[in-house]
Coordinates of C-alpha atoms in Angstrom, one line a residue:
Chain I
M1 CA -46.6 11.1 -8.9
S2 CA -50.3 10.9 -8.5
Q3 CA -50.9 14.5 -7.4
K4 CA -51.2 17.2 -10.1
L5 CA -48.3 19.7 -10.1
T6 CA -48.8 23.4 -11.0
K7 CA -46.8 24.8 -13.9
E8 CA -44.4 26.5 -11.4
Q9 CA -43.8 23.1 -9.8
T10 CA -42.9 21.3 -13.0
I11 CA -40.5 23.9 -14.4
D12 CA -36.8 23.2 -13.9
R13 CA -35.6 26.7 -13.0
Y14 CA -32.0 25.6 -12.6
P15 CA -31.2 23.0 -15.3
S16 CA -27.7 21.3 -15.0
R17 CA -26.0 18.2 -16.3
L18 CA -28.0 18.5 -19.5
A19 CA -25.7 20.4 -21.9
D20 CA -22.3 19.8 -23.4
K21 CA -21.0 23.1 -22.1
P22 CA -21.2 24.7 -18.7
G23 CA -23.5 27.6 -18.1
R24 CA -23.9 30.5 -15.8
S25 CA -27.1 32.2 -14.8
E26 CA -28.4 34.5 -12.1
R27 CA -30.0 33.2 -8.9
K28 CA -33.8 33.4 -9.2
D29 CA -34.6 33.2 -5.5
P30 CA -34.1 35.4 -2.5
V31 CA -31.2 34.7 -0.1
V32 CA -32.8 36.1 3.1
Y33 CA -36.5 35.3 3.0
S34 CA -37.6 37.5 6.0
T35 CA -37.6 41.3 6.4
W36 CA -35.3 42.2 9.3
T37 CA -36.8 43.7 12.5
A38 CA -35.4 44.4 15.9
D39 CA -37.0 41.0 17.0
S40 CA -35.0 39.0 14.4
P41 CA -32.6 36.4 15.8
L42 CA -29.7 37.9 14.0
T43 CA -28.4 41.5 14.1
K44 CA -29.0 43.6 11.0
E45 CA -25.3 43.4 10.2
Q46 CA -25.3 39.6 10.5
S47 CA -28.4 39.3 8.3
D48 CA -26.9 41.7 5.6
F49 CA -23.6 39.9 5.7
Y50 CA -25.3 36.6 5.0
E51 CA -27.3 38.1 2.2
Q52 CA -24.2 39.5 0.5
N53 CA -21.7 36.8 1.1
G54 CA -23.8 33.6 1.4
Y55 CA -22.4 32.6 4.7
L56 CA -22.2 33.7 8.4
F57 CA -19.7 32.6 11.0
L58 CA -21.0 32.7 14.6
E59 CA -18.2 32.3 17.1
D60 CA -18.8 30.9 20.7
F61 CA -22.3 29.7 19.8
F62 CA -22.1 26.6 22.0
N63 CA -20.1 26.0 25.2
E64 CA -17.7 23.3 26.3
T65 CA -20.3 21.5 28.3
E66 CA -22.6 21.2 25.3
L67 CA -19.6 20.3 23.0
N68 CA -18.4 17.5 25.3
V69 CA -21.7 15.7 25.1
W70 CA -21.6 15.7 21.3
R71 CA -17.9 14.7 21.2
E72 CA -18.5 11.7 23.4
E73 CA -21.4 10.6 21.3
L74 CA -19.3 11.1 18.2
S75 CA -16.6 8.8 19.6
R76 CA -19.1 6.3 20.8
L77 CA -20.6 6.1 17.3
Q78 CA -17.3 5.9 15.5
E79 CA -16.3 3.0 17.8
A80 CA -19.7 1.3 17.3
Y81 CA -19.4 1.4 13.5
R82 CA -15.7 0.5 13.3
D83 CA -16.4 -3.0 12.1
Q84 CA -20.0 -2.8 11.3
E85 CA -21.1 -1.9 7.7
A86 CA -24.2 0.3 7.3
S87 CA -25.4 2.2 4.3
H88 CA -25.6 5.5 6.1
V89 CA -21.9 5.2 7.3
I90 CA -19.3 6.5 4.9
R91 CA -15.7 5.6 5.1
E92 CA -12.4 7.1 3.8
P93 CA -11.6 5.6 0.3
Q94 CA -8.2 4.2 1.4
S95 CA -8.0 3.9 5.1
K96 CA -11.6 2.7 5.5
E97 CA -11.9 4.8 8.7
V98 CA -15.4 6.1 9.4
R99 CA -15.7 9.5 7.7
S100 CA -19.3 10.5 8.1
I101 CA -22.5 9.1 9.7
F102 CA -25.7 10.3 8.1
A103 CA -29.3 10.8 9.4
V104 CA -28.2 11.5 13.0
H105 CA -31.2 13.7 13.4
E106 CA -33.4 10.6 12.9
N107 CA -31.4 7.8 14.4
N108 CA -29.8 9.4 17.4
D109 CA -31.6 11.1 20.3
I110 CA -28.7 13.4 21.2
F111 CA -28.3 14.9 17.7
Q112 CA -32.1 14.9 17.1
S113 CA -32.3 17.1 20.1
L114 CA -29.5 19.3 18.7
S115 CA -31.3 19.7 15.4
K116 CA -34.3 21.2 17.3
H117 CA -32.1 23.6 19.3
P118 CA -34.4 26.7 19.7
R119 CA -31.7 29.4 19.0
L120 CA -30.6 27.5 15.9
V121 CA -34.1 26.9 14.6
S122 CA -35.2 30.5 15.0
I123 CA -32.2 31.6 12.9
M124 CA -33.1 29.1 10.2
N125 CA -36.7 30.0 10.2
Y126 CA -35.8 33.7 9.9
L127 CA -33.4 33.2 7.0
L128 CA -35.7 30.9 5.1
G129 CA -38.9 32.8 6.0
S130 CA -40.9 29.8 7.1
D131 CA -40.9 26.7 9.2
T132 CA -38.0 24.4 8.3
Y133 CA -37.1 20.7 8.5
I134 CA -33.9 18.7 8.3
H135 CA -33.1 17.9 4.7
Q136 CA -29.9 16.0 5.6
S137 CA -27.7 15.6 8.7
R138 CA -24.4 13.9 9.4
I139 CA -21.5 13.9 11.7
N140 CA -18.1 14.4 9.9
Y141 CA -14.9 13.1 11.5
K142 CA -12.4 14.6 9.1
P143 CA -9.5 12.8 10.8
G144 CA -6.0 14.4 11.1
F145 CA -3.1 13.2 8.9
T146 CA -5.4 11.5 6.3
G147 CA -8.4 13.9 5.8
K148 CA -9.1 14.1 2.1
E149 CA -9.9 17.2 0.0
F150 CA -13.4 17.9 -1.2
Y151 CA -13.5 19.7 -4.5
W152 CA -15.5 22.8 -5.2
H153 CA -19.3 22.4 -5.5
S154 CA -22.7 24.0 -4.9
D155 CA -24.8 21.7 -2.7
F156 CA -27.9 23.0 -4.4
E157 CA -26.8 21.7 -7.8
T158 CA -26.8 18.2 -6.4
W159 CA -29.9 18.6 -4.3
H160 CA -31.7 20.0 -7.2
V161 CA -30.6 17.4 -9.9
E162 CA -30.4 14.3 -7.7
D163 CA -32.9 15.0 -4.9
G164 CA -35.5 17.2 -6.7
M165 CA -35.2 20.3 -4.4
P166 CA -37.0 22.9 -6.5
N167 CA -35.6 26.3 -5.3
M168 CA -32.7 27.8 -3.4
R169 CA -34.4 28.0 0.0
A170 CA -32.1 25.8 2.1
L171 CA -28.9 26.3 4.1
S172 CA -26.2 24.3 5.8
C173 CA -25.3 24.6 9.4
S174 CA -21.9 23.2 10.5
I175 CA -21.2 23.1 14.2
A176 CA -17.4 22.8 14.9
L177 CA -16.6 20.1 17.5
T178 CA -12.9 20.8 17.1
D179 CA -10.9 24.0 16.5
N180 CA -10.6 25.1 12.9
H181 CA -7.2 26.3 11.7
P182 CA -6.0 27.4 8.3
Y183 CA -3.9 24.2 8.2
N184 CA -6.4 21.5 9.0
G185 CA -8.6 21.6 5.9
P186 CA -11.2 24.1 6.9
L187 CA -14.1 25.0 4.6
M188 CA -13.2 27.4 1.8
I189 CA -16.0 29.6 0.5
I190 CA -16.2 31.9 -2.6
P191 CA -18.3 34.7 -1.0
G192 CA -21.1 36.0 -3.2
S193 CA -21.0 33.0 -5.4
H194 CA -24.4 32.0 -4.1
K195 CA -26.0 34.6 -6.4
T196 CA -24.8 32.8 -9.5
F197 CA -25.9 29.3 -10.6
I198 CA -23.2 27.3 -12.4
S199 CA -24.8 24.5 -14.5
C200 CA -22.5 21.5 -14.9
V201 CA -21.7 19.3 -17.9
G202 CA -22.8 15.8 -18.5
Q203 CA -25.3 13.2 -17.3
T204 CA -25.7 11.7 -13.8
P205 CA -25.1 8.0 -13.8
D206 CA -27.5 5.7 -11.9
N207 CA -26.6 5.3 -8.2
H208 CA -24.1 8.1 -8.5
F209 CA -24.6 8.9 -4.8
K210 CA -22.6 5.8 -3.6
E211 CA -19.5 7.2 -5.1
S212 CA -20.1 10.9 -4.8
L213 CA -20.2 10.8 -1.0
R214 CA -16.6 9.8 -1.1
K215 CA -15.4 11.5 -4.2
Q216 CA -17.1 13.9 -6.6
E217 CA -17.1 13.2 -10.3
Y218 CA -20.4 14.5 -11.6
G219 CA -22.0 17.8 -10.7
V220 CA -18.5 19.2 -10.8
P221 CA -18.2 22.9 -11.8
D222 CA -15.8 23.7 -14.7
Q223 CA -12.5 25.4 -14.0
D224 CA -13.3 28.5 -16.1
S225 CA -16.4 29.2 -14.1
L226 CA -14.7 28.6 -10.8
K227 CA -11.8 30.9 -11.7
A228 CA -14.2 33.6 -12.8
L229 CA -16.1 33.4 -9.5
A230 CA -12.9 33.4 -7.4
D231 CA -11.4 36.3 -9.4
E232 CA -14.6 38.3 -8.8
N233 CA -15.1 37.5 -5.2
G234 CA -12.0 36.0 -3.7
I235 CA -11.9 33.0 -1.4
Q236 CA -12.6 33.0 2.3
M237 CA -11.7 30.4 5.0
P238 CA -14.0 31.1 8.1
I239 CA -12.0 29.7 11.0
G240 CA -12.4 29.7 14.7
E241 CA -12.6 27.6 17.8
A242 CA -14.8 24.6 18.6
G243 CA -18.3 25.7 19.4
S244 CA -18.5 28.1 16.5
V245 CA -21.3 27.7 13.9
L246 CA -20.9 28.3 10.2
L247 CA -24.1 28.9 8.2
F248 CA -24.0 28.8 4.4
D249 CA -26.4 29.1 1.7
C250 CA -27.3 26.0 -0.4
N251 CA -25.8 27.5 -3.6
V252 CA -22.5 29.1 -2.3
M253 CA -19.5 27.5 -4.0
H254 CA -17.3 25.7 -1.4
G255 CA -14.8 23.0 -0.9
S256 CA -11.9 22.0 1.3
S257 CA -8.3 21.0 1.0
S258 CA -6.7 17.8 2.4
N259 CA -5.8 17.7 6.2
I260 CA -2.3 16.4 6.8
S261 CA -2.2 18.2 10.2
P262 CA -2.4 16.0 13.3
Y263 CA -5.7 17.7 14.2
S264 CA -9.1 16.3 13.3
R265 CA -11.8 18.7 12.1
S266 CA -14.9 17.1 13.3
N267 CA -18.3 18.7 13.0
V268 CA -22.1 18.2 13.2
F269 CA -23.6 19.1 9.9
M270 CA -27.3 19.8 9.4
V271 CA -29.1 21.1 6.3
Y272 CA -32.4 23.0 7.0
N273 CA -34.9 23.3 4.2
S274 CA -38.0 25.4 4.0
V275 CA -41.3 23.5 4.3
E276 CA -42.3 25.5 1.2
N277 CA -39.4 23.9 -0.7
K278 CA -40.0 20.2 -0.2
L279 CA -38.5 17.7 -2.6
R280 CA -40.3 16.6 -5.8
E281 CA -39.1 14.1 -8.3
P282 CA -35.3 14.5 -9.1
F283 CA -34.8 16.9 -12.1
S284 CA -32.4 14.2 -13.5
G285 CA -35.4 12.0 -14.2
Q286 CA -33.7 9.3 -12.2
Q287 CA -34.6 7.5 -9.0
P288 CA -34.3 9.7 -5.9
R289 CA -31.4 9.1 -3.4
P290 CA -32.1 7.2 -0.2
G291 CA -33.9 8.9 2.7
Y292 CA -30.8 9.0 4.9
I293 CA -29.2 11.4 2.4
A294 CA -32.3 13.4 1.4
T295 CA -35.4 13.5 3.6
R296 CA -38.5 12.9 1.6
S297 CA -41.7 13.3 3.7
Chain N
M1 CA 35.1 4.1 -2.1
S2 CA 38.9 4.2 -2.7
Q3 CA 39.7 7.2 -0.5
K4 CA 40.1 6.5 3.2
L5 CA 37.5 8.1 5.5
T6 CA 38.2 9.4 8.9
K7 CA 36.2 7.9 11.8
E8 CA 34.0 11.0 11.9
Q9 CA 33.2 10.5 8.2
T10 CA 32.1 6.9 8.6
I11 CA 29.8 7.3 11.6
D12 CA 26.1 7.6 10.9
R13 CA 25.2 10.4 13.2
Y14 CA 21.5 10.3 12.2
P15 CA 20.5 6.7 11.7
S16 CA 17.0 6.2 10.1
R17 CA 15.0 3.5 8.3
L18 CA 17.0 0.9 10.2
A19 CA 14.7 0.1 13.2
D20 CA 11.2 -1.3 13.6
K21 CA 10.2 1.6 15.8
P22 CA 10.5 5.3 15.2
G23 CA 13.0 7.3 17.2
R24 CA 13.6 10.8 18.4
S25 CA 17.0 12.4 19.1
E26 CA 18.5 15.8 19.6
R27 CA 20.1 17.7 16.6
K28 CA 23.9 17.3 16.8
D29 CA 24.8 20.3 14.6
P30 CA 24.5 24.0 14.8
V31 CA 21.7 25.8 13.0
V32 CA 23.4 29.1 12.3
Y33 CA 27.0 28.4 11.7
S34 CA 28.3 32.0 11.8
T35 CA 28.5 34.5 14.7
W36 CA 26.4 37.5 13.9
T37 CA 28.1 40.9 13.4
A38 CA 26.9 44.2 12.1
D39 CA 28.2 43.2 8.7
S40 CA 26.1 40.0 8.5
P41 CA 23.6 39.9 5.6
L42 CA 20.7 39.4 8.0
T43 CA 19.6 41.4 11.0
K44 CA 20.2 40.1 14.4
E45 CA 16.5 39.5 14.8
Q46 CA 16.3 37.6 11.5
S47 CA 19.3 35.4 12.4
D48 CA 17.9 34.6 15.8
F49 CA 14.4 33.9 14.3
Y50 CA 16.0 31.4 11.9
E51 CA 18.0 29.8 14.7
Q52 CA 15.0 29.3 16.9
N53 CA 12.3 28.5 14.3
G54 CA 14.3 26.8 11.5
Y55 CA 12.9 29.1 8.9
L56 CA 12.8 32.7 7.8
F57 CA 10.4 34.5 5.5
L58 CA 11.8 37.5 3.6
E59 CA 9.1 39.6 1.9
D60 CA 9.6 41.7 -1.2
F61 CA 13.0 40.1 -1.9
F62 CA 12.7 40.2 -5.7
N63 CA 10.8 42.7 -7.8
E64 CA 8.3 42.3 -10.6
T65 CA 10.9 42.8 -13.4
E66 CA 13.0 40.0 -12.0
L67 CA 10.0 37.8 -11.4
N68 CA 8.7 38.2 -14.9
V69 CA 11.9 36.9 -16.5
W70 CA 11.6 33.7 -14.4
R71 CA 7.9 33.3 -15.0
E72 CA 8.4 33.5 -18.7
E73 CA 11.2 31.0 -18.6
L74 CA 9.0 28.7 -16.4
S75 CA 6.2 28.9 -19.0
R76 CA 8.6 28.3 -21.9
L77 CA 10.0 25.2 -20.2
Q78 CA 6.6 23.8 -19.2
E79 CA 5.6 24.1 -22.9
A80 CA 8.8 22.6 -24.1
Y81 CA 8.5 19.5 -21.9
R82 CA 4.7 19.1 -22.4
D83 CA 5.1 16.1 -24.8
Q84 CA 8.8 15.3 -24.2
E85 CA 9.7 12.8 -21.6
A86 CA 13.0 13.5 -19.6
S87 CA 14.2 11.9 -16.4
H88 CA 14.5 15.2 -14.6
V89 CA 11.0 16.3 -15.5
I90 CA 8.4 15.1 -12.9
R91 CA 4.7 15.0 -13.7
E92 CA 1.4 14.9 -11.7
P93 CA 0.5 11.3 -11.0
Q94 CA -2.9 11.5 -12.6
S95 CA -3.1 14.5 -14.9
K96 CA 0.5 14.0 -16.3
E97 CA 1.0 17.8 -16.2
V98 CA 4.6 18.9 -15.6
R99 CA 5.0 19.3 -11.9
S100 CA 8.7 20.0 -11.4
I101 CA 11.8 20.3 -13.5
F102 CA 15.0 19.5 -11.7
A103 CA 18.7 20.7 -12.0
V104 CA 17.7 24.1 -13.5
H105 CA 20.9 25.5 -12.0
E106 CA 22.9 23.3 -14.3
N107 CA 20.7 23.1 -17.5
N108 CA 19.4 26.6 -17.7
D109 CA 21.3 29.9 -17.9
I110 CA 18.6 32.0 -16.4
F111 CA 18.2 29.8 -13.3
Q112 CA 21.9 29.2 -13.0
S113 CA 22.4 33.0 -12.8
L114 CA 19.7 33.2 -10.2
S115 CA 21.4 30.5 -8.1
K116 CA 24.5 32.7 -7.9
H117 CA 22.5 35.8 -6.9
P118 CA 24.9 37.8 -4.6
R119 CA 22.4 38.7 -2.0
L120 CA 21.1 35.1 -1.8
V121 CA 24.5 33.5 -1.7
S122 CA 25.8 35.9 1.0
I123 CA 22.9 34.9 3.2
M124 CA 23.5 31.1 2.6
N125 CA 27.2 31.4 3.3
Y126 CA 26.4 33.3 6.5
L127 CA 23.9 30.8 7.8
L128 CA 26.0 27.7 6.8
G129 CA 29.4 29.4 7.8
S130 CA 31.3 28.5 4.7
D131 CA 31.1 28.6 0.9
T132 CA 28.1 26.8 -0.4
Y133 CA 27.0 25.0 -3.6
I134 CA 23.7 23.9 -5.0
H135 CA 22.7 20.4 -3.8
Q136 CA 19.5 20.4 -5.6
S137 CA 17.4 22.8 -7.7
R138 CA 14.0 22.7 -9.3
I139 CA 11.1 24.8 -10.5
N140 CA 7.7 23.7 -9.1
Y141 CA 4.5 24.5 -11.0
K142 CA 2.0 23.5 -8.2
P143 CA -0.9 24.0 -10.6
G144 CA -4.3 25.3 -9.4
F145 CA -7.3 23.0 -9.0
T146 CA -5.2 19.8 -9.1
G147 CA -2.1 20.5 -6.9
K148 CA -1.6 17.4 -4.7
E149 CA -0.6 17.4 -1.1
F150 CA 2.9 16.6 0.1
Y151 CA 3.0 14.9 3.4
W152 CA 5.2 15.9 6.3
H153 CA 8.9 15.2 6.0
S154 CA 12.4 16.3 7.0
D155 CA 14.4 16.8 3.8
F156 CA 17.6 15.9 5.7
E157 CA 16.3 12.5 6.6
T158 CA 16.1 11.7 2.8
W159 CA 19.3 13.5 1.9
H160 CA 21.1 11.7 4.6
V161 CA 19.8 8.2 4.0
E162 CA 19.5 8.3 0.2
D163 CA 22.1 10.8 -0.8
G164 CA 24.8 10.4 1.9
M165 CA 24.6 14.0 3.2
P166 CA 26.6 13.6 6.5
N167 CA 25.4 16.6 8.7
M168 CA 22.7 19.2 9.0
R169 CA 24.4 22.0 7.2
A170 CA 22.1 22.7 4.3
L171 CA 19.0 24.8 3.7
S172 CA 16.3 25.3 1.2
C173 CA 15.4 28.5 -0.5
S174 CA 12.0 28.9 -2.1
I175 CA 11.4 31.9 -4.3
A176 CA 7.6 32.5 -4.8
L177 CA 6.7 33.3 -8.4
T178 CA 3.0 33.5 -7.5
D179 CA 1.3 34.8 -4.4
N180 CA 0.9 32.4 -1.5
H181 CA -2.4 32.3 0.2
P182 CA -3.7 30.2 3.1
Y183 CA -6.0 28.5 0.5
N184 CA -3.6 27.5 -2.3
G185 CA -1.5 24.8 -0.6
P186 CA 1.3 26.9 1.0
L187 CA 4.2 25.3 2.8
M188 CA 3.3 24.3 6.4
I189 CA 6.2 24.3 8.9
I190 CA 6.5 23.0 12.4
P191 CA 8.7 25.8 13.9
G192 CA 11.5 24.5 16.1
S193 CA 11.2 21.0 14.8
H194 CA 14.6 21.3 13.1
K195 CA 16.2 20.8 16.6
T196 CA 14.9 17.2 16.8
F197 CA 15.7 14.3 14.5
I198 CA 12.9 11.9 13.9
S199 CA 14.2 8.6 12.6
C200 CA 11.7 6.7 10.4
V201 CA 10.7 3.1 10.2
G202 CA 11.6 0.5 7.6
Q203 CA 14.0 0.0 4.7
T204 CA 14.4 2.0 1.5
P205 CA 13.6 0.0 -1.6
D206 CA 15.9 0.3 -4.6
N207 CA 15.1 3.1 -7.0
H208 CA 12.8 4.6 -4.4
F209 CA 13.4 8.1 -5.8
K210 CA 11.3 7.5 -8.9
E211 CA 8.2 7.1 -6.9
S212 CA 9.1 9.4 -3.9
L213 CA 9.3 12.5 -6.1
R214 CA 5.6 12.1 -6.8
K215 CA 4.4 10.5 -3.6
Q216 CA 6.2 9.8 -0.3
E217 CA 6.0 6.3 1.1
Y218 CA 9.4 5.7 2.8
G219 CA 11.2 8.2 5.0
V220 CA 7.7 9.1 6.4
P221 CA 7.7 10.2 10.0
D222 CA 5.2 8.4 12.3
Q223 CA 2.0 10.1 13.5
D224 CA 2.9 10.0 17.2
S225 CA 6.2 11.9 16.6
L226 CA 4.5 14.4 14.3
K227 CA 1.7 15.1 16.8
A228 CA 4.2 15.6 19.6
L229 CA 6.2 18.0 17.5
A230 CA 3.1 20.0 16.5
D231 CA 1.7 20.0 20.1
E232 CA 5.0 21.4 21.3
N233 CA 5.6 24.0 18.6
G234 CA 2.4 24.6 16.6
I235 CA 2.2 24.9 12.9
Q236 CA 3.0 27.9 10.8
M237 CA 2.1 28.8 7.2
P238 CA 4.5 31.6 6.0
I239 CA 2.5 33.3 3.3
G240 CA 3.0 36.4 1.2
E241 CA 3.2 37.9 -2.3
A242 CA 5.2 36.8 -5.2
G243 CA 8.9 37.8 -4.9
S244 CA 9.1 36.6 -1.3
V245 CA 11.8 34.1 -0.3
L246 CA 11.3 31.4 2.2
L247 CA 14.5 29.9 3.8
F248 CA 14.2 26.8 5.8
D249 CA 16.6 24.4 7.5
C250 CA 17.2 21.0 6.0
N251 CA 15.7 19.3 9.1
V252 CA 12.6 21.3 9.7
M253 CA 9.4 19.3 9.5
H254 CA 7.2 20.5 6.6
G255 CA 4.6 19.6 4.2
S256 CA 1.7 21.1 2.2
S257 CA -2.0 20.4 1.6
S258 CA -3.6 20.0 -1.7
N259 CA -4.4 23.1 -3.8
I260 CA -8.0 23.1 -5.2
S261 CA -8.0 26.9 -5.6
P262 CA -7.8 28.3 -9.1
Y263 CA -4.4 29.8 -8.3
S264 CA -1.1 28.0 -9.0
R265 CA 1.7 28.2 -6.4
S266 CA 4.8 28.2 -8.6
N267 CA 8.3 28.6 -7.2
V268 CA 12.0 28.3 -7.8
F269 CA 13.5 25.9 -5.3
M270 CA 17.2 25.7 -4.5
V271 CA 19.0 23.8 -1.9
Y272 CA 22.3 25.2 -0.7
N273 CA 24.8 22.9 1.0
S274 CA 28.0 23.7 2.7
V275 CA 31.2 22.8 0.8
E276 CA 32.2 21.2 4.2
N277 CA 29.2 18.9 4.1
K278 CA 29.6 17.2 0.7
L279 CA 27.9 13.9 -0.1
R280 CA 29.5 10.6 0.7
E281 CA 28.1 7.1 0.0
P282 CA 24.4 6.9 1.0
F283 CA 23.9 5.8 4.6
S284 CA 21.3 3.3 3.3
G285 CA 24.1 1.4 1.7
Q286 CA 22.3 1.6 -1.6
Q287 CA 23.2 3.3 -4.9
P288 CA 23.1 7.1 -4.8
R289 CA 20.3 8.9 -6.5
P290 CA 20.9 10.5 -9.9
G291 CA 22.9 13.8 -10.2
Y292 CA 19.9 15.8 -11.2
I293 CA 18.4 15.1 -7.7
A294 CA 21.5 15.3 -5.6
T295 CA 24.7 17.0 -6.9
R296 CA 27.8 14.8 -6.4
S297 CA 31.0 16.6 -7.2

């Protein structure tokens, strides 16, 4: 990089994949970056819940009319990519069905407009205490019958090591296009786990992202740390009807089981990052991942 | 077979794996084979619930003292078979950890005694309207982190085709040795599905059982039939603490998701069959499965 970095910018505050043993350290960043006032876009209770648990579930956020537009666009895109390979389209390992389409906030007018939804953006800006931009977006199909599990992970661990996100000042927003039930592979969250950073074992291989979007192998937290976090905090499955919005902190430990139910669990997924937390060189020392996975501006 | 069979005995009342297309037919057998009286070992409400839904969940059936004996025996057996191959010991496909040990009602004094537990046996005999015997038994470890999903199936479909069980007059009894949560891969049941027989497509290969105990490929119901059953009846996840007992009819459609939680879902699993419903030659026309999977007396 040609520009000079300050000392703060060059320090790796959350080292991972460097040691032979897993590690556990305290979060060094705030969770809610704004001070709550009566004008804030969340209630005091909602803001406090997010701070303590690392997630917030907002039911009935969008209505059926809005949802139908996105569902139709989702179907159209799934059909369009059925037989067309593209690097930003991810398929199921075995069935080869379209699983996710990335960068929809850039490539698609409808989802770009959704990413700028005023009510959403005001909540993101409040929680992250600044203007925000989309770090990553995708639509996830999560088909019925064959939806695969996704093992426990902290998004931040990967975004930090592989994308060079310096601090914990980002969050994910998942908009449910279908109903979530306990039996169709909903997101499982360890509440409160966002306040602890679990550093993972081992090195990141080059081009790891190609495999990791389908199946995690590196940046995987160890079983002892996961059990300790779950024993301390429990496990929650925020579920509700289509139109609900799940917000969760970039460092909260989460995963999902397989979905053998007949019901898909489709969603629009957008990661908001603070403009004060833009990406630098990956802390792995390797090449950054492509722009459709991690926006570099 | 040397003995002469009556016409009733030779007719395949539930043909499956014979046609190119899946089929759906009405159950031809009762569900509860006794008439309820005040002396019955279930309440009227429990008996009616089982008849209508095809399952019954009995909380606090066993106490901690009883459970601890079985848990210790389970750990002892898991340790004993860690490095010892045995045909009745089934391992996880990838990790090779012990997943299930079969025929514990024959090979193990503690579990044999449990299989004859008077309160349990009186319920089985009531529901099946006759004396009963153990068709199959096993202990399931269902480990945390790596527990694999088990796809939808009717046990009866397999027991009929592969073991020669003539009629729907058997039920499964699962005794929870660990707590069941929505997030550790509990059994999912389509209530009411026991009243419909879904015949599956295709032939059964020879020695299918070796693979099917780890991963189902034959005797798999089709997606359209499953969706129709779930749309009509919903999906239930009976969950509760260790010591609970789940009874479910031999033909109820059930399965389970993967278990990435840190918490194992161990249970003792016993299938009771009516002495009036003993096995004949498999309806597939193939060799019967080994005695540790299906008791032939």
